[in-house]
Short mmCIF file of C-alpha atoms in Angstrom, two decimals:
data_model
loop_
_atom_site.label_atom_id
_atom_site.label_comp_id
_atom_site.label_asym_id
_atom_site.label_seq_id
_atom_site.Cartn_x
_atom_site.Cartn_y
_atom_site.Cartn_z
CA MET A 18 -120.57 128.79 209.08
CA PRO A 19 -118.76 131.36 210.06
CA ASP A 20 -116.11 131.73 212.86
CA GLY A 21 -117.78 132.76 216.63
CA VAL A 22 -121.14 131.94 216.07
CA THR A 23 -122.78 129.67 218.53
CA VAL A 24 -125.90 127.05 217.54
CA THR A 25 -127.66 126.25 220.30
CA TRP A 26 -129.87 123.29 218.56
CA LYS A 27 -129.39 120.17 216.82
CA ILE A 28 -131.94 117.45 215.54
CA SER A 29 -130.82 113.61 215.65
CA LEU A 30 -132.80 111.13 213.08
CA PRO A 31 -131.77 108.08 212.20
CA CYS A 32 -131.49 107.14 208.71
CA SER A 33 -130.25 104.07 207.00
CA ARG A 34 -126.18 103.74 204.84
CA ALA A 35 -127.87 105.00 202.06
CA GLU A 36 -129.41 107.65 202.56
CA ALA A 37 -127.25 109.53 205.10
CA GLU A 38 -124.25 108.46 201.37
CA ALA A 39 -126.69 110.50 199.81
CA LEU A 40 -127.14 112.81 202.43
CA ALA A 41 -123.09 113.67 202.40
CA GLU A 42 -122.58 113.61 198.33
CA ASP A 43 -126.05 116.25 197.98
CA ASN A 44 -124.35 118.75 200.93
CA PHE A 45 -127.78 118.73 200.83
CA PHE A 46 -129.19 122.58 202.72
CA ILE A 47 -132.87 122.80 204.59
CA ALA A 48 -133.50 126.28 205.68
CA SER A 49 -136.73 127.61 206.64
CA THR A 50 -135.79 130.47 208.58
CA ASP A 51 -132.64 132.77 207.51
CA SER A 52 -130.46 129.92 209.70
CA VAL A 53 -128.30 128.15 207.28
CA PRO A 54 -128.47 124.18 209.15
CA THR A 55 -125.14 121.93 209.04
CA ILE A 56 -125.84 118.25 208.43
CA VAL A 57 -123.41 115.68 209.79
CA THR A 58 -124.19 111.81 209.37
CA ARG A 59 -122.54 109.37 211.28
CA GLU A 60 -122.65 105.58 212.01
CA ASP A 61 -124.89 105.28 214.99
CA ASP A 62 -123.40 101.40 215.91
CA PRO A 63 -120.65 99.56 213.96
CA LYS A 64 -122.55 96.29 214.85
CA LYS A 65 -125.40 97.63 212.35
CA PRO A 66 -123.28 98.34 209.06
CA ASP A 67 -126.79 100.16 207.82
CA ALA A 68 -127.61 101.59 211.12
CA TRP A 69 -126.54 105.50 210.60
CA ALA A 70 -128.20 108.69 211.98
CA ILE A 71 -128.35 112.47 211.20
CA ASP A 72 -127.38 115.27 212.94
CA VAL A 73 -128.33 119.26 211.98
CA TYR A 74 -126.94 122.26 213.52
CA CYS A 75 -128.50 125.26 213.74
CA ASP A 76 -128.12 128.30 215.01
CA ALA A 77 -132.02 129.51 215.48
CA LYS A 78 -134.92 126.72 217.14
CA PRO A 79 -136.38 124.35 214.33
CA ASP A 80 -139.47 125.09 213.27
CA THR A 81 -142.39 123.08 211.92
CA LYS A 82 -140.98 123.52 208.33
CA MET A 83 -138.21 122.32 208.91
CA LEU A 84 -138.20 119.62 210.96
CA ARG A 85 -140.66 118.87 208.51
CA ASN A 86 -138.17 119.04 205.43
CA ILE A 87 -135.68 116.96 208.30
CA ALA A 88 -137.91 114.02 208.35
CA LYS A 89 -138.41 114.09 204.00
CA LEU A 90 -134.95 113.53 204.17
CA VAL A 91 -135.09 110.02 206.18
CA PRO A 92 -138.12 108.42 204.23
CA SER A 93 -137.24 105.12 205.73
CA THR A 94 -137.65 106.23 209.71
CA THR A 95 -140.66 106.51 211.26
CA ALA A 96 -139.13 107.54 214.66
CA LYS A 97 -139.61 111.61 215.89
CA PRO A 98 -136.47 114.09 215.58
CA THR A 99 -135.13 114.21 218.54
CA ILE A 100 -134.08 118.37 219.82
CA GLU A 101 -131.45 119.20 222.01
CA LYS A 102 -130.32 123.14 223.48
CA LEU A 103 -126.32 122.72 223.28
CA GLY A 104 -125.71 126.36 225.45
CA ASP A 105 -122.11 127.00 224.40
CA GLU A 106 -120.76 123.80 223.06
CA ASP A 107 -118.55 123.89 220.19
CA TRP A 108 -120.46 122.82 216.79
CA VAL A 109 -117.48 122.35 215.03
CA THR A 110 -115.73 119.79 217.97
CA MET A 111 -119.18 118.30 218.25
CA SER A 112 -119.85 117.07 214.64
CA GLN A 113 -115.86 116.41 214.41
CA GLN A 114 -116.27 114.16 217.53
CA GLY A 115 -116.50 110.61 214.79
CA LEU A 116 -113.44 112.33 211.98
CA GLU A 117 -110.67 109.70 212.94
CA PRO A 118 -107.76 110.79 211.34
CA LEU A 119 -107.33 107.98 207.99
CA ARG A 120 -104.39 107.84 205.80
CA ALA A 121 -104.95 107.37 202.17
CA GLY A 122 -102.03 106.81 200.17
CA ARG A 123 -99.59 108.51 201.28
CA PHE A 124 -102.38 111.65 201.61
CA TYR A 125 -103.39 111.33 205.88
CA VAL A 126 -106.26 113.68 206.28
CA HIS A 127 -107.08 114.77 210.17
CA THR A 128 -109.12 117.39 211.43
CA SER A 129 -107.83 120.52 214.02
CA ASN A 130 -108.73 118.13 217.20
CA SER A 131 -106.15 115.24 215.60
CA PRO A 132 -102.88 116.17 215.21
CA PRO A 133 -100.49 115.61 211.82
CA LEU A 134 -98.87 112.43 211.35
CA ASP A 135 -94.88 113.38 211.96
CA THR A 136 -93.56 110.70 209.08
CA LEU A 137 -91.63 111.31 206.29
CA ASN A 138 -92.87 111.64 202.52
CA ILE A 139 -96.34 111.87 204.43
CA HIS A 140 -98.61 115.31 203.05
CA ASN A 141 -100.87 115.50 206.10
CA ILE A 142 -104.18 117.65 205.13
CA CYS A 143 -106.70 119.36 208.47
CA VAL A 144 -109.83 119.41 206.66
CA ASP A 145 -112.11 120.28 209.55
CA ALA A 146 -116.18 118.98 208.74
CA GLY A 147 -118.33 122.04 208.28
CA GLN A 148 -120.75 123.22 205.71
CA ALA A 149 -119.10 122.13 202.49
CA PHE A 150 -118.43 118.47 201.15
CA GLY A 151 -115.03 116.51 201.23
CA THR A 152 -113.54 115.55 204.43
CA GLY A 153 -111.26 112.94 203.28
CA HIS A 154 -114.17 110.43 205.01
CA HIS A 155 -116.27 109.61 202.47
CA GLU A 156 -115.44 106.49 199.55
CA THR A 157 -116.10 109.39 196.81
CA THR A 158 -112.65 111.57 197.91
CA MET A 159 -110.91 108.13 198.91
CA GLY A 160 -111.00 106.94 195.49
CA CYS A 161 -110.20 110.55 194.39
CA LEU A 162 -106.75 110.85 196.50
CA GLU A 163 -106.05 107.16 196.22
CA ALA A 164 -105.70 108.22 192.10
CA LEU A 165 -103.94 110.87 192.74
CA ASP A 166 -101.87 109.21 194.99
CA ARG A 167 -101.13 106.22 191.87
CA LEU A 168 -100.57 108.68 189.58
CA LYS A 169 -97.69 110.06 191.51
CA GLN A 170 -96.45 106.17 191.60
CA GLN A 171 -96.00 106.41 188.42
CA GLY A 172 -93.89 109.00 187.58
CA ARG A 173 -96.66 111.57 186.00
CA SER A 174 -96.47 115.43 186.04
CA PHE A 175 -98.93 117.88 185.43
CA ARG A 176 -98.49 121.44 185.27
CA ASN A 177 -102.42 122.91 184.29
CA ILE A 178 -105.11 121.03 187.38
CA ALA A 179 -108.42 121.40 187.35
CA ASP A 180 -110.71 120.03 190.11
CA ILE A 181 -114.60 120.86 189.93
CA GLY A 182 -116.69 120.64 192.61
CA THR A 183 -113.70 121.73 194.87
CA GLY A 184 -116.01 121.11 198.14
CA THR A 185 -113.54 121.30 200.71
CA GLY A 186 -110.82 121.98 198.59
CA LEU A 187 -108.67 118.88 199.75
CA LEU A 188 -108.87 117.47 196.46
CA ALA A 189 -107.49 120.40 195.09
CA PHE A 190 -104.59 120.42 197.98
CA ALA A 191 -103.23 116.78 197.25
CA ALA A 192 -102.94 117.72 193.62
CA ASN A 193 -100.80 120.87 194.80
CA HIS A 194 -98.88 118.37 197.04
CA LEU A 195 -97.84 115.67 194.48
CA TRP A 196 -97.12 118.54 191.87
CA PRO A 197 -96.02 122.24 193.56
CA HIS A 198 -95.09 123.53 190.01
CA ALA A 199 -98.36 123.50 188.60
CA LYS A 200 -101.39 125.88 188.30
CA ILE A 201 -104.34 124.55 189.65
CA ILE A 202 -107.69 126.25 189.50
CA ALA A 203 -110.20 124.63 191.42
CA SER A 204 -114.28 125.41 191.55
CA ASP A 205 -117.69 125.10 193.41
CA ILE A 206 -121.28 125.60 192.56
CA ASP A 207 -122.05 126.66 196.45
CA ILE A 208 -120.11 129.82 197.29
CA VAL A 209 -119.75 128.37 200.90
CA ALA A 210 -117.72 125.77 199.09
CA VAL A 211 -115.66 128.19 198.03
CA GLU A 212 -114.98 130.63 201.71
CA VAL A 213 -114.18 127.06 203.56
CA SER A 214 -111.97 126.42 200.62
CA LYS A 215 -109.55 129.60 202.07
CA THR A 216 -110.22 129.08 204.66
CA ASN A 217 -109.04 125.56 204.19
CA ALA A 218 -106.33 126.89 202.23
CA VAL A 219 -104.86 129.42 204.53
CA ALA A 220 -104.81 126.06 207.55
CA ASN A 221 -103.12 124.58 205.28
CA ASN A 222 -99.99 126.54 203.74
CA ILE A 223 -101.69 126.40 200.74
CA LYS A 224 -100.56 129.45 197.97
CA LEU A 225 -104.21 131.48 196.24
CA GLY A 226 -103.92 132.85 193.43
CA HIS A 227 -103.23 132.47 189.53
CA ARG A 228 -99.47 131.38 189.69
CA ARG A 229 -98.07 128.58 188.58
CA GLY A 230 -97.49 126.48 192.13
CA ALA A 231 -100.91 128.05 194.13
CA VAL A 232 -104.89 127.19 193.76
CA ARG A 233 -107.21 129.73 192.36
CA LEU A 234 -110.65 128.77 194.05
CA LEU A 235 -113.69 130.38 192.87
CA GLN A 236 -117.53 129.94 191.77
CA SER A 237 -118.60 128.03 189.07
CA ASN A 238 -121.60 126.53 187.42
CA GLY A 239 -119.39 123.31 186.04
CA LEU A 240 -116.85 124.94 183.64
CA ASP A 241 -119.08 128.25 183.26
CA SER A 242 -116.44 130.64 184.72
CA PRO A 243 -113.87 132.65 181.76
CA ALA A 244 -111.56 131.34 183.95
CA PHE A 245 -111.50 127.80 183.05
CA LYS A 246 -112.27 129.31 178.83
CA ARG A 247 -108.88 131.04 179.53
CA ARG A 248 -106.77 128.39 181.22
CA ALA A 249 -107.59 125.42 179.30
CA PRO A 250 -106.59 123.18 178.04
CA PHE A 251 -105.99 120.87 181.29
CA ASP A 252 -103.97 118.35 181.72
CA LEU A 253 -105.15 116.63 184.55
CA ILE A 254 -108.91 117.67 185.96
CA ILE A 255 -110.80 116.05 189.14
CA ALA A 256 -114.83 115.90 189.26
CA ASN A 257 -116.16 114.79 192.36
CA ILE A 258 -119.66 115.29 191.98
CA LEU A 259 -123.23 113.86 191.82
CA VAL A 260 -123.54 111.00 188.96
CA GLY A 261 -125.99 114.08 187.18
CA PRO A 262 -123.89 116.79 186.71
CA LEU A 263 -120.95 114.13 185.91
CA VAL A 264 -122.47 112.92 183.06
CA SER A 265 -124.16 116.51 181.63
CA LEU A 266 -120.84 118.22 181.99
CA ALA A 267 -119.07 115.08 179.43
CA PRO A 268 -119.21 117.74 176.30
CA GLN A 269 -116.82 120.57 178.70
CA ILE A 270 -115.06 119.12 179.98
CA ALA A 271 -113.84 117.37 177.18
CA ALA A 272 -114.05 120.19 175.19
CA ALA A 273 -111.28 121.82 178.21
CA ALA A 274 -108.75 119.20 177.75
CA LYS A 275 -106.72 118.01 175.67
CA PRO A 276 -105.27 115.15 174.14
CA GLY A 277 -103.80 112.85 176.48
CA THR A 278 -105.25 114.41 179.51
CA ILE A 279 -106.47 112.51 182.85
CA LEU A 280 -109.75 112.60 184.13
CA ILE A 281 -110.70 111.36 187.41
CA LEU A 282 -114.51 110.73 188.29
CA ALA A 283 -116.20 110.22 191.44
CA GLY A 284 -119.87 110.05 192.94
CA LEU A 285 -121.52 107.50 191.18
CA LEU A 286 -122.04 104.10 192.66
CA VAL A 287 -121.37 101.32 190.55
CA HIS A 288 -124.78 100.48 189.05
CA GLN A 289 -124.36 104.41 187.85
CA LYS A 290 -120.95 103.32 185.97
CA PRO A 291 -121.90 102.27 182.44
CA ALA A 292 -123.53 105.59 181.48
CA VAL A 293 -120.89 107.49 183.13
CA VAL A 294 -118.80 105.12 180.58
CA SER A 295 -120.55 105.79 178.49
CA ALA A 296 -121.33 109.72 178.63
CA TYR A 297 -117.31 110.48 178.33
CA ALA A 298 -116.74 107.49 175.88
CA LYS A 299 -119.09 110.04 173.32
CA ALA A 300 -116.41 112.81 175.23
CA GLY A 301 -113.47 111.66 173.20
CA PHE A 302 -112.29 109.42 176.34
CA ARG A 303 -111.23 105.92 177.24
CA LEU A 304 -111.55 104.58 180.56
CA ARG A 305 -108.41 103.42 181.91
CA GLY A 306 -108.74 102.16 184.90
CA THR A 307 -111.38 101.77 187.82
CA ARG A 308 -110.43 101.80 192.13
CA LEU A 309 -113.98 100.91 193.96
CA GLU A 310 -114.51 101.78 197.56
CA SER A 311 -117.28 100.24 198.85
CA GLU A 312 -120.17 100.25 196.77
CA TRP A 313 -118.41 103.80 195.19
CA PRO A 314 -116.66 103.40 192.15
CA CYS A 315 -113.77 106.14 191.15
CA LEU A 316 -112.87 106.23 186.94
CA THR A 317 -110.08 106.96 185.57
CA LEU A 318 -109.49 107.65 181.69
CA VAL A 319 -107.76 109.57 179.27
CA LYS A 320 -108.83 111.36 176.80
CA ALA A 321 -108.56 109.48 173.28
CA ARG A 322 -105.37 110.88 170.75
CA ARG A 323 -107.94 109.40 168.02
CA TYR A 324 -111.03 109.63 167.16
CA GLY A 325 -113.33 107.80 166.05
CA ARG A 326 -115.27 104.22 167.49
CA ILE A 327 -113.87 103.85 170.58
CA ARG A 328 -113.52 100.20 171.72
CA PRO A 329 -115.00 99.39 174.84
CA THR A 330 -113.18 98.71 178.19
CA ARG A 331 -112.46 95.18 179.23
CA GLN A 332 -113.35 94.55 183.03
CA PRO A 333 -112.28 92.83 185.65
CA LYS A 334 -114.94 90.08 186.72
CA SER A 335 -115.33 90.60 189.73
CA PRO A 336 -115.68 94.10 190.38
CA LEU A 337 -114.66 93.71 194.25
CA ALA A 338 -111.11 92.58 192.86
CA ALA A 339 -111.21 96.02 191.06
CA ASP A 340 -107.94 98.26 191.28
CA TYR A 341 -106.11 100.17 188.57
CA PHE A 342 -105.38 98.45 185.76
CA GLY A 343 -104.16 99.05 181.88
CA GLU A 344 -101.83 102.66 181.51
CA CYS A 345 -103.21 105.48 181.76
#
């Protein structure tokens, strides 16, 4: 939502943790009028891990259709949504009240309500809550940040990076911090997310453009934009999106990779991992590592240097003990 627009209505409804996580992943808009609402999920009671809630902020009084659509998002509850007129409150500040700063490897992710961390070798990234997914507080984004940090620890160096489904731009910015001389292209299917990412880039002193050391932000459905074909092959590709697009994009991502390309995938649940691994094995990738954040695995794969039958990667006995294993 553009700066200066005051959101005057808030609709709240209890939900389950699974529903909250699904909403965060979907970045789902439920507009029934010209108003585009913003959905914020929150843990309602830390002592009850499954008791979550959603808050929907909008700049027009919700109509019956919107309320009905909101109720459909959380089928587990029979409660009626509460409606509150907010007056002149700042929706960004309100939606960020529950977002505490967090550490993920050498990254410190915070909102503009919290100061950066003045610590050596720490990369501060400021991302405010808004109309794009990826403040760093979801397990999928945390897993990707830690995966990038691990690659840096291993001494990996990348010169041509792609971030598919960039959301707020957070992962592209993190890659820029780690490999400041790389060319980075970051895309999202949602033009709102692209504009949010541009705003966040300015706030974080990230250079935008086509040159080395800069991040190019653009709207694209997967890798359909000609910019990807011109820039490919990439030596590092990141995709933190939903499991459906992850599977369907496997051929496109494989075409944009080269032997030895590292691929970081997130946005899937534990039980969806076999389908994703299988799709990318068929596209020529080998699984090299899994990092588990709650029920959300983050996969690290590598494009095979030789083709033919790909042997499956042996998994640890307990997924809860899974970390990185093997060499990328």
